[in-house]
PDB file of C-alpha atoms and ligand atoms in Angstrom:
ATOM      1  CA  MET A 218     -73.825  68.271   9.842  1.00 97.00           C
ATOM      2  CA  ILE A 219     -72.273  64.932  10.651  1.00 98.00           C
ATOM      3  CA  LEU A 220     -68.978  65.326  12.561  1.00 98.00           C
ATOM      4  CA  ILE A 221     -66.956  62.428  11.401  1.00 98.00           C
ATOM      5  CA  ASP A 222     -65.531  61.029  14.636  1.00 98.00           C
ATOM      6  CA  GLY A 223     -62.159  59.451  13.648  1.00 98.00           C
ATOM      7  CA  LYS A 224     -61.381  58.464  17.203  1.00 97.00           C
ATOM      8  CA  LYS A 225     -64.600  56.515  17.440  1.00 98.00           C
ATOM      9  CA  ILE A 226     -64.334  54.939  14.000  1.00 98.00           C
ATOM     10  CA  ALA A 227     -60.702  54.002  14.722  1.00 98.00           C
ATOM     11  CA  ALA A 228     -61.687  52.470  18.102  1.00 97.00           C
ATOM     12  CA  GLU A 229     -64.331  50.351  16.301  1.00 98.00           C
ATOM     13  CA  LEU A 230     -61.812  49.252  13.650  1.00 98.00           C
ATOM     14  CA  ARG A 231     -59.282  48.309  16.345  1.00 98.00           C
ATOM     15  CA  GLU A 232     -61.946  46.282  18.119  1.00 98.00           C
ATOM     16  CA  GLU A 233     -62.641  44.363  14.879  1.00 98.00           C
ATOM     17  CA  LEU A 234     -58.900  43.863  14.325  1.00 98.00           C
ATOM     18  CA  LYS A 235     -58.475  42.553  17.916  1.00 98.00           C
ATOM     19  CA  GLN A 236     -61.102  39.901  17.134  1.00 98.00           C
ATOM     20  CA  GLU A 237     -59.420  39.093  13.873  1.00 98.00           C
ATOM     21  CA  VAL A 238     -55.996  38.632  15.510  1.00 98.00           C
ATOM     22  CA  ALA A 239     -57.584  36.295  18.093  1.00 98.00           C
ATOM     23  CA  GLU A 240     -59.043  34.227  15.260  1.00 98.00           C
ATOM     24  CA  LEU A 241     -55.784  34.156  13.347  1.00 98.00           C
ATOM     25  CA  LYS A 242     -54.015  33.034  16.532  1.00 98.00           C
ATOM     26  CA  THR A 243     -56.391  30.161  16.923  1.00 98.00           C
ATOM     27  CA  LYS A 244     -56.076  29.182  13.203  1.00 97.00           C
ATOM     28  CA  TYR A 245     -52.352  29.518  12.749  1.00 97.00           C
ATOM     29  CA  ASN A 246     -50.993  29.420  16.272  1.00 97.00           C
ATOM     30  CA  LYS A 247     -49.201  32.751  15.734  1.00 96.00           C
ATOM     31  CA  VAL A 248     -49.967  36.396  15.490  1.00 97.00           C
ATOM     32  CA  PRO A 249     -48.982  39.011  12.908  1.00 98.00           C
ATOM     33  CA  GLY A 250     -45.733  40.820  13.776  1.00 97.00           C
ATOM     34  CA  LEU A 251     -44.935  44.493  12.966  1.00 98.00           C
ATOM     35  CA  THR A 252     -41.371  45.805  13.156  1.00 98.00           C
ATOM     36  CA  VAL A 253     -40.805  49.567  13.100  1.00 97.00           C
ATOM     37  CA  ILE A 254     -37.378  50.987  12.426  1.00 97.00           C
ATOM     38  CA  LEU A 255     -36.840  54.396  13.952  1.00 97.00           C
ATOM     39  CA  ILE A 256     -33.743  56.473  13.087  1.00 97.00           C
ATOM     40  CA  GLY A 257     -32.713  59.452  15.146  1.00 96.00           C
ATOM     41  CA  ASP A 258     -34.583  61.216  17.963  1.00 92.00           C
ATOM     42  CA  MET A 259     -36.912  63.638  16.245  1.00 91.00           C
ATOM     43  CA  ALA A 260     -39.814  64.266  18.689  1.00 89.00           C
ATOM     44  CA  PRO A 261     -42.691  63.836  16.243  1.00 89.00           C
ATOM     45  CA  SER A 262     -41.390  60.534  14.946  1.00 93.00           C
ATOM     46  CA  GLN A 263     -40.831  59.369  18.527  1.00 93.00           C
ATOM     47  CA  ILE A 264     -44.425  60.109  19.414  1.00 92.00           C
ATOM     48  CA  TYR A 265     -45.806  58.488  16.228  1.00 92.00           C
ATOM     49  CA  VAL A 266     -43.780  55.355  16.821  1.00 94.00           C
ATOM     50  CA  ARG A 267     -44.800  55.155  20.491  1.00 95.00           C
ATOM     51  CA  ASN A 268     -48.454  55.469  19.437  1.00 94.00           C
ATOM     52  CA  LYS A 269     -48.033  52.776  16.778  1.00 94.00           C
ATOM     53  CA  GLU A 270     -46.398  50.371  19.227  1.00 94.00           C
ATOM     54  CA  LYS A 271     -49.210  51.005  21.853  1.00 95.00           C
ATOM     55  CA  SER A 272     -52.005  50.456  19.346  1.00 95.00           C
ATOM     56  CA  ALA A 273     -50.290  47.353  17.938  1.00 97.00           C
ATOM     57  CA  ASN A 274     -50.072  45.773  21.388  1.00 96.00           C
ATOM     58  CA  GLU A 275     -53.666  46.712  22.155  1.00 96.00           C
ATOM     59  CA  VAL A 276     -54.980  44.624  19.221  1.00 98.00           C
ATOM     60  CA  GLY A 277     -52.705  41.730  20.070  1.00 98.00           C
ATOM     61  CA  LEU A 278     -50.065  42.065  17.351  1.00 98.00           C
ATOM     62  CA  LYS A 279     -46.452  41.238  18.113  1.00 97.00           C
ATOM     63  CA  SER A 280     -44.652  44.541  17.745  1.00 96.00           C
ATOM     64  CA  GLU A 281     -41.045  45.614  18.000  1.00 96.00           C
ATOM     65  CA  VAL A 282     -39.262  48.943  17.534  1.00 97.00           C
ATOM     66  CA  ILE A 283     -35.577  48.927  16.371  1.00 97.00           C
ATOM     67  CA  ARG A 284     -33.901  52.208  17.139  1.00 97.00           C
ATOM     68  CA  TYR A 285     -30.744  53.589  15.572  1.00 98.00           C
ATOM     69  CA  PRO A 286     -28.936  56.900  16.117  1.00 97.00           C
ATOM     70  CA  ASP A 287     -29.153  59.418  13.235  1.00 96.00           C
ATOM     71  CA  THR A 288     -25.535  58.706  12.401  1.00 97.00           C
ATOM     72  CA  VAL A 289     -26.324  55.142  11.391  1.00 98.00           C
ATOM     73  CA  GLU A 290     -25.003  54.042   7.994  1.00 98.00           C
ATOM     74  CA  GLU A 291     -27.521  53.369   5.184  1.00 98.00           C
ATOM     75  CA  LYS A 292     -25.863  49.983   4.677  1.00 98.00           C
ATOM     76  CA  THR A 293     -26.797  48.948   8.264  1.00 98.00           C
ATOM     77  CA  ILE A 294     -30.431  49.820   7.650  1.00 98.00           C
ATOM     78  CA  LEU A 295     -30.647  47.986   4.379  1.00 98.00           C
ATOM     79  CA  GLU A 296     -29.038  44.850   5.880  1.00 98.00           C
ATOM     80  CA  LYS A 297     -31.548  44.956   8.792  1.00 98.00           C
ATOM     81  CA  ILE A 298     -34.405  45.257   6.310  1.00 98.00           C
ATOM     82  CA  GLU A 299     -33.126  42.210   4.365  1.00 98.00           C
ATOM     83  CA  GLU A 300     -32.961  40.305   7.588  1.00 98.00           C
ATOM     84  CA  LEU A 301     -36.526  41.255   8.459  1.00 98.00           C
ATOM     85  CA  ASN A 302     -37.654  40.416   4.902  1.00 98.00           C
ATOM     86  CA  ASN A 303     -36.420  36.853   5.476  1.00 98.00           C
ATOM     87  CA  ASP A 304     -37.875  36.535   8.982  1.00 97.00           C
ATOM     88  CA  GLU A 305     -41.120  34.530   8.725  1.00 95.00           C
ATOM     89  CA  ASN A 306     -42.278  35.888  12.173  1.00 96.00           C
ATOM     90  CA  ILE A 307     -42.395  39.425  10.720  1.00 98.00           C
ATOM     91  CA  SER A 308     -45.480  40.284   8.649  1.00 98.00           C
ATOM     92  CA  GLY A 309     -44.984  44.027   8.332  1.00 98.00           C
ATOM     93  CA  ILE A 310     -41.909  46.302   8.104  1.00 98.00           C
ATOM     94  CA  LEU A 311     -42.163  50.104   8.510  1.00 98.00           C
ATOM     95  CA  VAL A 312     -39.285  52.563   8.409  1.00 98.00           C
ATOM     96  CA  GLN A 313     -40.451  55.784  10.114  1.00 97.00           C
ATOM     97  CA  LEU A 314     -39.972  58.846   7.815  1.00 96.00           C
ATOM     98  CA  PRO A 315     -38.387  61.361   7.466  1.00 96.00           C
ATOM     99  CA  LEU A 316     -34.894  59.886   7.313  1.00 97.00           C
ATOM    100  CA  PRO A 317     -31.570  61.633   7.841  1.00 97.00           C
ATOM    101  CA  LYS A 318     -30.272  63.234   4.634  1.00 97.00           C
ATOM    102  CA  HIS A 319     -27.447  60.698   4.109  1.00 98.00           C
ATOM    103  CA  ILE A 320     -29.974  57.822   3.810  1.00 98.00           C
ATOM    104  CA  ASP A 321     -31.653  57.371   0.427  1.00 98.00           C
ATOM    105  CA  LYS A 322     -35.377  57.170   1.173  1.00 98.00           C
ATOM    106  CA  GLN A 323     -36.316  55.499  -2.150  1.00 98.00           C
ATOM    107  CA  LYS A 324     -33.646  52.792  -1.668  1.00 98.00           C
ATOM    108  CA  VAL A 325     -34.977  52.062   1.779  1.00 98.00           C
ATOM    109  CA  ILE A 326     -38.568  51.868   0.483  1.00 98.00           C
ATOM    110  CA  GLU A 327     -37.507  49.573  -2.404  1.00 98.00           C
ATOM    111  CA  THR A 328     -35.567  47.227  -0.138  1.00 98.00           C
ATOM    112  CA  ILE A 329     -38.662  46.349   1.878  1.00 98.00           C
ATOM    113  CA  ILE A 330     -40.155  43.344   0.307  1.00 98.00           C
ATOM    114  CA  PRO A 331     -43.545  44.410  -1.190  1.00 98.00           C
ATOM    115  CA  SER A 332     -45.471  41.642   0.746  1.00 98.00           C
ATOM    116  CA  LYS A 333     -44.348  43.198   4.050  1.00 98.00           C
ATOM    117  CA  ASP A 334     -44.568  46.884   2.953  1.00 98.00           C
ATOM    118  CA  VAL A 335     -47.290  48.020   5.434  1.00 98.00           C
ATOM    119  CA  ASP A 336     -46.931  51.668   4.298  1.00 98.00           C
ATOM    120  CA  GLY A 337     -47.778  50.775   0.761  1.00 98.00           C
ATOM    121  CA  PHE A 338     -44.940  52.905  -0.623  1.00 98.00           C
ATOM    122  CA  HIS A 339     -43.057  50.282  -2.625  1.00 98.00           C
ATOM    123  CA  PRO A 340     -43.430  50.968  -6.393  1.00 98.00           C
ATOM    124  CA  MET A 341     -44.903  47.391  -6.767  1.00 98.00           C
ATOM    125  CA  ASN A 342     -47.636  48.249  -4.305  1.00 98.00           C
ATOM    126  CA  VAL A 343     -48.182  51.683  -5.898  1.00 98.00           C
ATOM    127  CA  GLY A 344     -48.494  49.983  -9.297  1.00 98.00           C
ATOM    128  CA  ASN A 345     -50.856  47.314  -8.020  1.00 98.00           C
ATOM    129  CA  LEU A 346     -53.125  49.901  -6.477  1.00 98.00           C
ATOM    130  CA  SER A 347     -53.272  51.957  -9.698  1.00 97.00           C
ATOM    131  CA  SER A 348     -53.945  48.738 -11.668  1.00 96.00           C
ATOM    132  CA  GLY A 349     -56.829  47.803  -9.336  1.00 92.00           C
ATOM    133  CA  TYR A 350     -54.971  44.693  -7.891  1.00 94.00           C
ATOM    134  CA  GLU A 351     -54.651  43.698  -4.316  1.00 94.00           C
ATOM    135  CA  SER A 352     -51.993  45.656  -2.539  1.00 95.00           C
ATOM    136  CA  SER A 353     -51.015  47.501   0.657  1.00 97.00           C
ATOM    137  CA  VAL A 354     -52.544  50.938   0.538  1.00 98.00           C
ATOM    138  CA  PRO A 355     -50.888  53.959   2.336  1.00 98.00           C
ATOM    139  CA  CYS A 356     -52.456  54.282   5.764  1.00 98.00           C
ATOM    140  CA  THR A 357     -53.723  57.825   5.742  1.00 98.00           C
ATOM    141  CA  PRO A 358     -55.687  57.706   2.469  1.00 98.00           C
ATOM    142  CA  LEU A 359     -56.920  54.199   3.479  1.00 98.00           C
ATOM    143  CA  GLY A 360     -58.279  55.750   6.683  1.00 98.00           C
ATOM    144  CA  CYS A 361     -59.931  58.621   4.705  1.00 98.00           C
ATOM    145  CA  TYR A 362     -61.546  56.083   2.352  1.00 98.00           C
ATOM    146  CA  LEU A 363     -62.991  54.056   5.179  1.00 98.00           C
ATOM    147  CA  MET A 364     -64.463  57.195   6.746  1.00 98.00           C
ATOM    148  CA  ILE A 365     -66.020  58.316   3.465  1.00 98.00           C
ATOM    149  CA  LYS A 366     -67.544  54.829   2.977  1.00 98.00           C
ATOM    150  CA  LYS A 367     -69.134  55.097   6.490  1.00 97.00           C
ATOM    151  CA  ILE A 368     -70.969  58.235   5.391  1.00 98.00           C
ATOM    152  CA  GLU A 369     -71.766  57.101   1.830  1.00 98.00           C
ATOM    153  CA  PRO A 370     -71.380  53.386   1.050  1.00 98.00           C
ATOM    154  CA  ASN A 371     -72.193  53.831  -2.594  1.00 98.00           C
ATOM    155  CA  LEU A 372     -69.699  56.240  -4.162  1.00 98.00           C
ATOM    156  CA  SER A 373     -70.435  55.275  -7.786  1.00 98.00           C
ATOM    157  CA  GLY A 374     -70.722  58.268 -10.089  1.00 98.00           C
ATOM    158  CA  LYS A 375     -69.858  60.819  -7.369  1.00 98.00           C
ATOM    159  CA  LYS A 376     -67.621  63.710  -8.213  1.00 98.00           C
ATOM    160  CA  ALA A 377     -64.600  63.783  -5.977  1.00 99.00           C
ATOM    161  CA  VAL A 378     -61.909  66.412  -5.743  1.00 99.00           C
ATOM    162  CA  VAL A 379     -58.532  65.607  -4.168  1.00 99.00           C
ATOM    163  CA  VAL A 380     -56.518  68.630  -3.187  1.00 99.00           C
ATOM    164  CA  GLY A 381     -52.807  67.779  -3.169  1.00 98.00           C
ATOM    165  CA  ARG A 382     -50.918  65.177  -5.266  1.00 98.00           C
ATOM    166  CA  SER A 383     -48.336  63.733  -2.838  1.00 98.00           C
ATOM    167  CA  ASN A 384     -47.308  60.159  -3.151  1.00 97.00           C
ATOM    168  CA  LEU A 385     -48.253  59.771   0.552  1.00 97.00           C
ATOM    169  CA  ASN A 386     -51.800  61.132   0.292  1.00 98.00           C
ATOM    170  CA  GLY A 387     -53.260  62.722  -2.823  1.00 98.00           C
ATOM    171  CA  LYS A 388     -52.199  60.096  -5.524  1.00 98.00           C
ATOM    172  CA  PRO A 389     -53.287  56.969  -3.557  1.00 98.00           C
ATOM    173  CA  MET A 390     -56.428  58.706  -2.422  1.00 98.00           C
ATOM    174  CA  THR A 391     -57.310  59.316  -6.067  1.00 98.00           C
ATOM    175  CA  GLN A 392     -56.753  55.661  -6.882  1.00 98.00           C
ATOM    176  CA  LEU A 393     -59.047  54.480  -4.068  1.00 98.00           C
ATOM    177  CA  LEU A 394     -61.852  56.845  -5.224  1.00 98.00           C
ATOM    178  CA  LEU A 395     -61.438  55.758  -8.822  1.00 97.00           C
ATOM    179  CA  LYS A 396     -61.781  52.130  -7.723  1.00 96.00           C
ATOM    180  CA  GLU A 397     -65.165  53.160  -6.242  1.00 97.00           C
ATOM    181  CA  ASN A 398     -66.193  54.584  -9.594  1.00 98.00           C
ATOM    182  CA  CYS A 399     -65.940  58.190  -8.582  1.00 98.00           C
ATOM    183  CA  THR A 400     -65.139  60.796 -11.256  1.00 98.00           C
ATOM    184  CA  VAL A 401     -61.972  62.153  -9.717  1.00 98.00           C
ATOM    185  CA  THR A 402     -60.134  65.459 -10.203  1.00 98.00           C
ATOM    186  CA  ILE A 403     -56.765  65.777  -8.593  1.00 98.00           C
ATOM    187  CA  THR A 404     -55.662  69.323  -7.948  1.00 98.00           C
ATOM    188  CA  HIS A 405     -52.392  70.820  -6.860  1.00 98.00           C
ATOM    189  CA  SER A 406     -50.396  74.085  -6.439  1.00 98.00           C
ATOM    190  CA  ARG A 407     -50.574  74.818 -10.197  1.00 98.00           C
ATOM    191  CA  THR A 408     -54.308  74.286 -10.460  1.00 98.00           C
ATOM    192  CA  LYS A 409     -55.802  77.424 -12.038  1.00 98.00           C
ATOM    193  CA  ASP A 410     -59.100  77.830 -10.096  1.00 98.00           C
ATOM    194  CA  LEU A 411     -59.141  75.610  -7.049  1.00 98.00           C
ATOM    195  CA  LYS A 412     -62.313  77.117  -5.747  1.00 98.00           C
ATOM    196  CA  ALA A 413     -64.260  76.315  -8.910  1.00 98.00           C
ATOM    197  CA  GLU A 414     -62.959  72.736  -8.893  1.00 98.00           C
ATOM    198  CA  CYS A 415     -63.953  72.268  -5.258  1.00 98.00           C
ATOM    199  CA  LEU A 416     -67.364  73.699  -5.861  1.00 98.00           C
ATOM    200  CA  GLU A 417     -68.121  70.822  -8.292  1.00 98.00           C
ATOM    201  CA  ALA A 418     -67.363  68.149  -5.673  1.00 98.00           C
ATOM    202  CA  ASP A 419     -69.601  65.776  -3.828  1.00 98.00           C
ATOM    203  CA  ILE A 420     -66.459  64.666  -1.952  1.00 99.00           C
ATOM    204  CA  ILE A 421     -63.426  66.809  -1.102  1.00 99.00           C
ATOM    205  CA  VAL A 422     -60.259  65.393   0.349  1.00 99.00           C
ATOM    206  CA  ALA A 423     -57.779  68.115   1.353  1.00 99.00           C
ATOM    207  CA  ALA A 424     -54.141  67.031   1.830  1.00 98.00           C
ATOM    208  CA  VAL A 425     -52.047  70.154   1.280  1.00 98.00           C
ATOM    209  CA  GLY A 426     -50.473  71.508   4.491  1.00 98.00           C
ATOM    210  CA  ILE A 427     -51.902  75.041   4.243  1.00 98.00           C
ATOM    211  CA  PRO A 428     -53.982  76.121   7.197  1.00 98.00           C
ATOM    212  CA  GLU A 429     -57.681  76.518   6.396  1.00 98.00           C
ATOM    213  CA  LEU A 430     -57.167  76.667   2.641  1.00 98.00           C
ATOM    214  CA  VAL A 431     -60.584  75.246   1.724  1.00 98.00           C
ATOM    215  CA  LYS A 432     -63.250  77.920   2.597  1.00 98.00           C
ATOM    216  CA  GLY A 433     -66.951  77.671   3.197  1.00 98.00           C
ATOM    217  CA  ASP A 434     -67.807  79.195  -0.138  1.00 98.00           C
ATOM    218  CA  TRP A 435     -65.617  76.595  -1.928  1.00 98.00           C
ATOM    219  CA  VAL A 436     -67.909  73.751  -0.808  1.00 98.00           C
ATOM    220  CA  LYS A 437     -71.139  72.554  -2.356  1.00 98.00           C
ATOM    221  CA  LYS A 438     -74.095  72.054  -0.030  1.00 98.00           C
ATOM    222  CA  ASP A 439     -74.116  68.516   1.380  1.00 96.00           C
ATOM    223  CA  ALA A 440     -70.563  67.580   0.269  1.00 98.00           C
ATOM    224  CA  ILE A 441     -68.446  65.153   2.281  1.00 98.00           C
ATOM    225  CA  VAL A 442     -65.186  66.920   3.366  1.00 99.00           C
ATOM    226  CA  ILE A 443     -62.157  65.114   4.617  1.00 99.00           C
ATOM    227  CA  ASP A 444     -59.390  67.157   6.155  1.00 98.00           C
ATOM    228  CA  VAL A 445     -56.008  65.484   6.136  1.00 98.00           C
ATOM    229  CA  GLY A 446     -53.936  68.583   6.984  1.00 98.00           C
ATOM    230  CA  ILE A 447     -52.233  69.007  10.315  1.00 96.00           C
ATOM    231  CA  ASN A 448     -50.885  72.536  10.714  1.00 97.00           C
ATOM    232  CA  LYS A 449     -49.468  74.150  13.848  1.00 95.00           C
ATOM    233  CA  THR A 450     -50.582  77.752  14.097  1.00 96.00           C
ATOM    234  CA  GLU A 451     -50.732  80.457  16.813  1.00 95.00           C
ATOM    235  CA  ASN A 452     -54.300  79.405  17.429  1.00 89.00           C
ATOM    236  CA  GLY A 453     -53.330  75.687  17.846  1.00 94.00           C
ATOM    237  CA  LEU A 454     -53.641  72.787  15.561  1.00 95.00           C
ATOM    238  CA  VAL A 455     -55.749  73.372  12.415  1.00 97.00           C
ATOM    239  CA  GLY A 456     -56.475  71.470   9.254  1.00 98.00           C
ATOM    240  CA  ASP A 457     -56.481  72.412   5.597  1.00 98.00           C
ATOM    241  CA  VAL A 458     -60.241  73.202   5.800  1.00 98.00           C
ATOM    242  CA  ALA A 459     -61.768  76.219   7.450  1.00 98.00           C
ATOM    243  CA  PHE A 460     -63.726  74.134   9.913  1.00 98.00           C
ATOM    244  CA  ASP A 461     -66.274  76.714  11.172  1.00 98.00           C
ATOM    245  CA  GLU A 462     -67.236  77.874   7.677  1.00 98.00           C
ATOM    246  CA  VAL A 463     -67.294  74.527   6.037  1.00 98.00           C
ATOM    247  CA  SER A 464     -69.305  72.853   8.819  1.00 98.00           C
ATOM    248  CA  LYS A 465     -72.187  75.194   7.866  1.00 98.00           C
ATOM    249  CA  VAL A 466     -72.489  73.816   4.349  1.00 98.00           C
ATOM    250  CA  ALA A 467     -71.022  70.283   4.326  1.00 98.00           C
ATOM    251  CA  LYS A 468     -73.034  67.154   4.965  1.00 98.00           C
ATOM    252  CA  ALA A 469     -70.123  65.597   6.840  1.00 98.00           C
ATOM    253  CA  LEU A 470     -66.720  66.808   7.933  1.00 98.00           C
ATOM    254  CA  THR A 471     -63.681  65.491   9.789  1.00 98.00           C
ATOM    255  CA  PRO A 472     -62.340  67.611  12.700  1.00 98.00           C
ATOM    256  CA  VAL A 473     -58.645  68.316  13.262  1.00 97.00           C
ATOM    257  CA  PRO A 474     -57.472  66.820  15.496  1.00 96.00           C
ATOM    258  CA  GLY A 475     -59.633  63.681  15.976  1.00 97.00           C
ATOM    259  CA  GLY A 476     -60.480  62.969  12.375  1.00 98.00           C
ATOM    260  CA  VAL A 477     -57.986  61.393   9.951  1.00 98.00           C
ATOM    261  CA  GLY A 478     -55.105  61.137  12.477  1.00 95.00           C
ATOM    262  CA  PRO A 479     -56.559  58.342  14.615  1.00 95.00           C
ATOM    263  CA  MET A 480     -57.502  56.345  11.507  1.00 97.00           C
ATOM    264  CA  THR A 481     -53.956  56.357  10.123  1.00 96.00           C
ATOM    265  CA  ILE A 482     -52.557  54.192  12.926  1.00 95.00           C
ATOM    266  CA  ALA A 483     -55.559  51.910  12.987  1.00 97.00           C
ATOM    267  CA  CYS A 484     -55.006  51.312   9.188  1.00 98.00           C
ATOM    268  CA  LEU A 485     -51.380  50.482   9.763  1.00 98.00           C
ATOM    269  CA  LEU A 486     -52.559  47.701  12.022  1.00 98.00           C
ATOM    270  CA  LYS A 487     -55.069  46.591   9.385  1.00 98.00           C
ATOM    271  CA  ASN A 488     -52.339  46.565   6.711  1.00 98.00           C
ATOM    272  CA  THR A 489     -50.074  44.393   9.019  1.00 98.00           C
ATOM    273  CA  ILE A 490     -52.933  41.834   9.502  1.00 98.00           C
ATOM    274  CA  ASP A 491     -53.725  41.867   5.804  1.00 98.00           C
ATOM    275  CA  CYS A 492     -50.058  41.223   4.921  1.00 98.00           C
ATOM    276  CA  PHE A 493     -50.007  38.292   7.362  1.00 98.00           C
ATOM    277  CA  LYS A 494     -53.260  36.874   5.783  1.00 97.00           C
ATOM    278  CA  ARG A 495     -51.814  37.104   2.295  1.00 96.00           C
ATOM    279  CA  SER A 496     -48.610  35.387   3.401  1.00 96.00           C
ATOM    280  CA  GLN A 497     -50.658  32.412   4.714  1.00 93.00           C
ATOM    281  CA  LYS A 498     -52.501  31.928   1.412  1.00 84.00           C
TER     282      LYS A 498
HETATM  283  P1  NAD B  13     -46.877  67.334   0.633  1.00 55.14           P
HETATM  284  O1  NAD B  13     -46.260  68.638   0.998  1.00 55.14           O
HETATM  285  O2  NAD B  13     -46.093  66.152   0.243  1.00 55.14           O
HETATM  286  O3  NAD B  13     -47.876  67.610  -0.572  1.00 55.14           O
HETATM  287  C1  NAD B  13     -48.728  68.790  -0.572  1.00 55.14           C
HETATM  288  C2  NAD B  13     -49.493  68.800  -1.856  1.00 55.14           C
HETATM  289  O4  NAD B  13     -50.311  69.969  -1.814  1.00 55.14           O
HETATM  290  C3  NAD B  13     -48.630  68.912  -3.133  1.00 55.14           C
HETATM  291  O5  NAD B  13     -49.054  68.004  -4.046  1.00 55.14           O
HETATM  292  C4  NAD B  13     -48.881  70.350  -3.610  1.00 55.14           C
HETATM  293  O6  NAD B  13     -48.929  70.456  -5.061  1.00 55.14           O
HETATM  294  C5  NAD B  13     -50.277  70.688  -3.063  1.00 55.14           C
HETATM  295  N1  NAD B  13     -50.416  72.097  -2.805  1.00 55.14           N
HETATM  296  C6  NAD B  13     -49.531  72.972  -2.308  1.00 55.14           C
HETATM  297  N2  NAD B  13     -50.073  74.210  -2.306  1.00 55.14           N
HETATM  298  C7  NAD B  13     -51.264  74.146  -2.914  1.00 55.14           C
HETATM  299  C8  NAD B  13     -52.334  75.099  -3.188  1.00 55.14           C
HETATM  300  N3  NAD B  13     -52.218  76.377  -2.851  1.00 55.14           N
HETATM  301  N4  NAD B  13     -53.431  74.537  -3.725  1.00 55.14           N
HETATM  302  C9  NAD B  13     -53.560  73.313  -4.037  1.00 55.14           C
HETATM  303  N5  NAD B  13     -52.608  72.336  -3.770  1.00 55.14           N
HETATM  304  C10 NAD B  13     -51.516  72.764  -3.204  1.00 55.14           C
HETATM  305  O7  NAD B  13     -47.932  67.044   1.870  1.00 55.14           O
HETATM  306  P2  NAD B  13     -48.481  65.604   2.425  1.00 55.14           P
HETATM  307  O8  NAD B  13     -47.455  64.759   2.912  1.00 55.14           O
HETATM  308  O9  NAD B  13     -49.471  65.035   1.465  1.00 55.14           O
HETATM  309  O10 NAD B  13     -49.285  66.190   3.653  1.00 55.14           O
HETATM  310  C11 NAD B  13     -50.356  67.148   3.518  1.00 55.14           C
HETATM  311  C12 NAD B  13     -50.928  67.548   4.865  1.00 55.14           C
HETATM  312  O11 NAD B  13     -51.394  66.348   5.557  1.00 55.14           O
HETATM  313  C13 NAD B  13     -49.860  68.062   5.822  1.00 55.14           C
HETATM  314  O12 NAD B  13     -50.456  69.140   6.695  1.00 55.14           O
HETATM  315  C14 NAD B  13     -49.492  66.895   6.705  1.00 55.14           C
HETATM  316  O13 NAD B  13     -49.016  67.230   8.006  1.00 55.14           O
HETATM  317  C15 NAD B  13     -50.796  66.236   6.786  1.00 55.14           C
HETATM  318  N6  NAD B  13     -50.741  64.720   7.067  1.00 55.14           N
HETATM  319  C16 NAD B  13     -51.623  64.233   7.943  1.00 55.14           C
HETATM  320  C17 NAD B  13     -51.577  62.865   8.149  1.00 55.14           C
HETATM  321  C18 NAD B  13     -52.583  62.306   9.117  1.00 55.14           C
HETATM  322  O14 NAD B  13     -52.429  61.193   9.643  1.00 55.14           O
HETATM  323  N7  NAD B  13     -53.636  63.064   9.526  1.00 55.14           N
HETATM  324  C19 NAD B  13     -50.677  62.010   7.580  1.00 55.14           C
HETATM  325  C20 NAD B  13     -49.838  62.598   6.609  1.00 55.14           C
HETATM  326  C21 NAD B  13     -49.871  63.956   6.355  1.00 55.14           C
END
């Protein structure tokens, strides 16, 4: 079984991006800039944002974190986004989710100009992705996609099953696999026989949030299995896939932690650089 080493693949990607940033600097005499807006002091968000900032600096991007207390008014955030939209030194804007209840998430997402939407959440980017046009793609599914392509460069005709239909993971993942000519089934909490669906799959991407939902006897021999889930349990951090069982049948599998997680941040940097390149065209 191939253990898909997300840390290693992410490190390789960051190395490529570092080179690319150096080349862009030579060509344009400036580097892509990423601005992250962080509201409140929730511990996980603080950690994510610190890691994003560290990785951005590592590849040579200009990065900035703007912090607000969780009592900040929605209007202040929207005005700041408008200001960043108009700042030509900023290539990418990210507002760290989740937001305090009094701030309308969709309004925030839609205020970010699509060309700087490094999370790929703006309806324009969602539409472009589903129409097969160039767009920012949400970072986690993009990372999953790049890992799958490392194992199997030609996905044409493969049967893929995506478990979970969130806007963040399942839906964009489906679009990426469709673009590769996979036959894709998207499953969710109302799916009648999830095991039977999974057993058909050459590729399974699980993004649910239920510890070890996908069992060993749900997986076809030699399937590629990508585990997006991050679940805190009494036994530590586990994914949505029963790792020990599935590793006995799968051709390739991502571990949790050390699989999808590291790729998510690397893809954020990639998206920032891609936004910069499109803005120079
Ligand atoms: P979500 O809660 O928004 O969506 C979960 C989806 O799972 C829903 O579409 C729901 O219909 C489906 N679902 C629920 N119960 C199901 C069942 N019994 N069978 C089949 N489908 C079922 O979750 P999300 O934001 O997509 O996150 C999913 C998981 O991925 C979480 O554990 C989250 O922590 C993790 N995550 C990891 C990363 C990363 O970088 N590795 C990034 C984002 C999310």
